Amino acid sequence: MVYDLIVIGGGPTGEKAAVAAAFFDKKVALVERASAGPGGAMVHTGTLPSKTLRETALYLTGSRSRELYDEFFQGIPDDRRNAKALMCRLPTVTGLQADQIEQNLERHGVELIAGEGVLVDATHVRVGDRVLEAKNFLIATGSSPRRPAGFDFDDPEVHDSDTILELERLPKSFAIIGGGVIGSEYACVFSAFGCKIEVIEKRPRLMSFLDEAISDALMASMEKSGIALHLDDGVERVERVGDKLQLTLVSGKVMEVDQVMVSAGRVGNTSGLGLEAVGVALDERKLVIVDEHLRTNVPNIYAGGDVIGRPALASTAMEQGRLAVAAMFGLEIPPRDFDTIPAGIYTIPEACACGQTEQELVAKGIPVVTGTSYMRHNARGQIIGDTDGFVKLVFHRDTKKLLGTHIICERATELIHVGQAVQRLGGGIDYFIEAVMSYPSLTVAYKYAAYDALGKLMGRTIHPLE
């Protein structure tokens, strides 16, 4: 039997590609090596686990509304602030998602094959004792945490973003090397659970891809929660001193902590797949090189998701799977809008961005006007105790079209889609002024951010309560 498509890897790219091809009556198999089942890093080690831990930490500690329920927070017994409590919901969520993916594959007639796939040539893959033939292949094996030299990952107290999920005890002090998205998310989770957190970041600010107003607010919030930020700095060496890990920073600072997590980017899961033998080109980070159609230099082999690099989001990975199938079988499907992809950061509070930042637009010489609305002036924000969050909108000064949406507050990753839709449809200030929004709601912040921008265009200040 010859398959029309064999997908190697059952993460978001692999699942959606397999189902899309099967929907169009193609004979499809999906090869998955993980004993936990399909889902990839999205389900088992990355996207969903860190967000699940965040919600568990918020629930158990009351951190979401600490200023409203401070007495409750202080009353949380220590036995609820432990690794077992933090990880308690993780197996349920990952199990449900893996089962759901398996059901989706079965419903569409995709054959799920357990094992590690190794390409024999451009049309055959070996899985255990079987050799399978296919007209097309999709490589969707994802990525893994990069483990830079200088860190002893054999030490049980030195973690990456995968092994951190195997944590058996909560440390009193924790150093997180790398203040990117993953490092910052875990810093907030463990800080909420009472750990003393030290974040070491080589850049002068956390997540410099964010609008500076959002990045500044996030850093201020993290410091307010007790997280120590060591910016524009790095780790020169890590040594074990008794039951502690001693870090010496490039700046000369020395600190001792119980545990360390290294968050230093990711590398493609391409080793052992036989790609080099078949002639598939890889870059220096072991990522598969593809063209605009997600095709590799071997015409019938495609790749998508984290294994091809940025943006490395679950949302884009799903669409890449569908687009790869459309390209390999010549199918007509609507194009995907990758220009307004929301970037969600599940810190405490959440941050999310869509479109361009004020700084990027100014650097390009595009005339802009911004509007900001703070949740402390928003009735729903006051109800939930969000005193620091805000919505910042960036409009073209002349056309008044929305060019960027930047949010930091609870539910930012849900609120962002209002701005995404307006940007996608070419709307601007007028939409927000004219729209009648539910009250009380956090969404109303969009209207008052638009009023703020309109006031600047009119040369006057509009009070946030107008």
mmCIF file of C-alpha atoms in Angstrom, residues 147 151-160 163-169 171 174 240 242-243 245 258-261:
data_model
loop_
_atom_site.group_PDB
_atom_site.id
_atom_site.type_symbol
_atom_site.label_atom_id
_atom_site.label_comp_id
_atom_site.label_asym_id
_atom_site.label_seq_id
_atom_site.Cartn_x
_atom_site.Cartn_y
_atom_site.Cartn_z
ATOM 1 C CA ARG A 147 21.115 23.195 26.244
ATOM 2 C CA PHE A 151 25.401 24.075 32.560
ATOM 3 C CA ASP A 152 25.440 20.602 34.110
ATOM 4 C CA PHE A 153 22.067 19.224 33.100
ATOM 5 C CA ASP A 154 22.924 15.960 34.855
ATOM 6 C CA ASP A 155 22.581 17.865 38.129
ATOM 7 C CA PRO A 156 19.017 17.208 39.358
ATOM 8 C CA GLU A 157 18.669 20.887 40.329
ATOM 9 C CA VAL A 158 19.478 22.197 36.823
ATOM 10 C CA HIS A 159 16.454 22.200 34.499
ATOM 11 C CA ASP A 160 15.344 23.184 31.031
ATOM 12 C CA THR A 163 12.457 18.845 32.746
ATOM 13 C CA ILE A 164 10.995 21.605 34.919
ATOM 14 C CA LEU A 165 7.699 19.723 34.602
ATOM 15 C CA GLU A 166 9.284 16.826 36.510
ATOM 16 C CA LEU A 167 9.933 19.037 39.533
ATOM 17 C CA GLU A 168 9.418 17.095 42.758
ATOM 18 C CA ARG A 169 9.839 19.923 45.222
ATOM 19 C CA PRO A 171 12.776 25.455 45.769
ATOM 20 C CA PHE A 174 15.253 29.820 41.762
ATOM 21 C CA ARG A 240 27.772 23.465 43.072
ATOM 22 C CA GLY A 242 27.194 22.127 49.054
ATOM 23 C CA ASP A 243 23.442 21.974 48.618
ATOM 24 C CA LEU A 245 24.163 26.318 43.115
ATOM 25 C CA ASP A 258 18.486 26.098 45.196
ATOM 26 C CA GLN A 259 17.666 25.412 41.557
ATOM 27 C CA VAL A 260 18.277 26.776 38.063
ATOM 28 C CA MET A 261 16.190 26.739 34.886
#
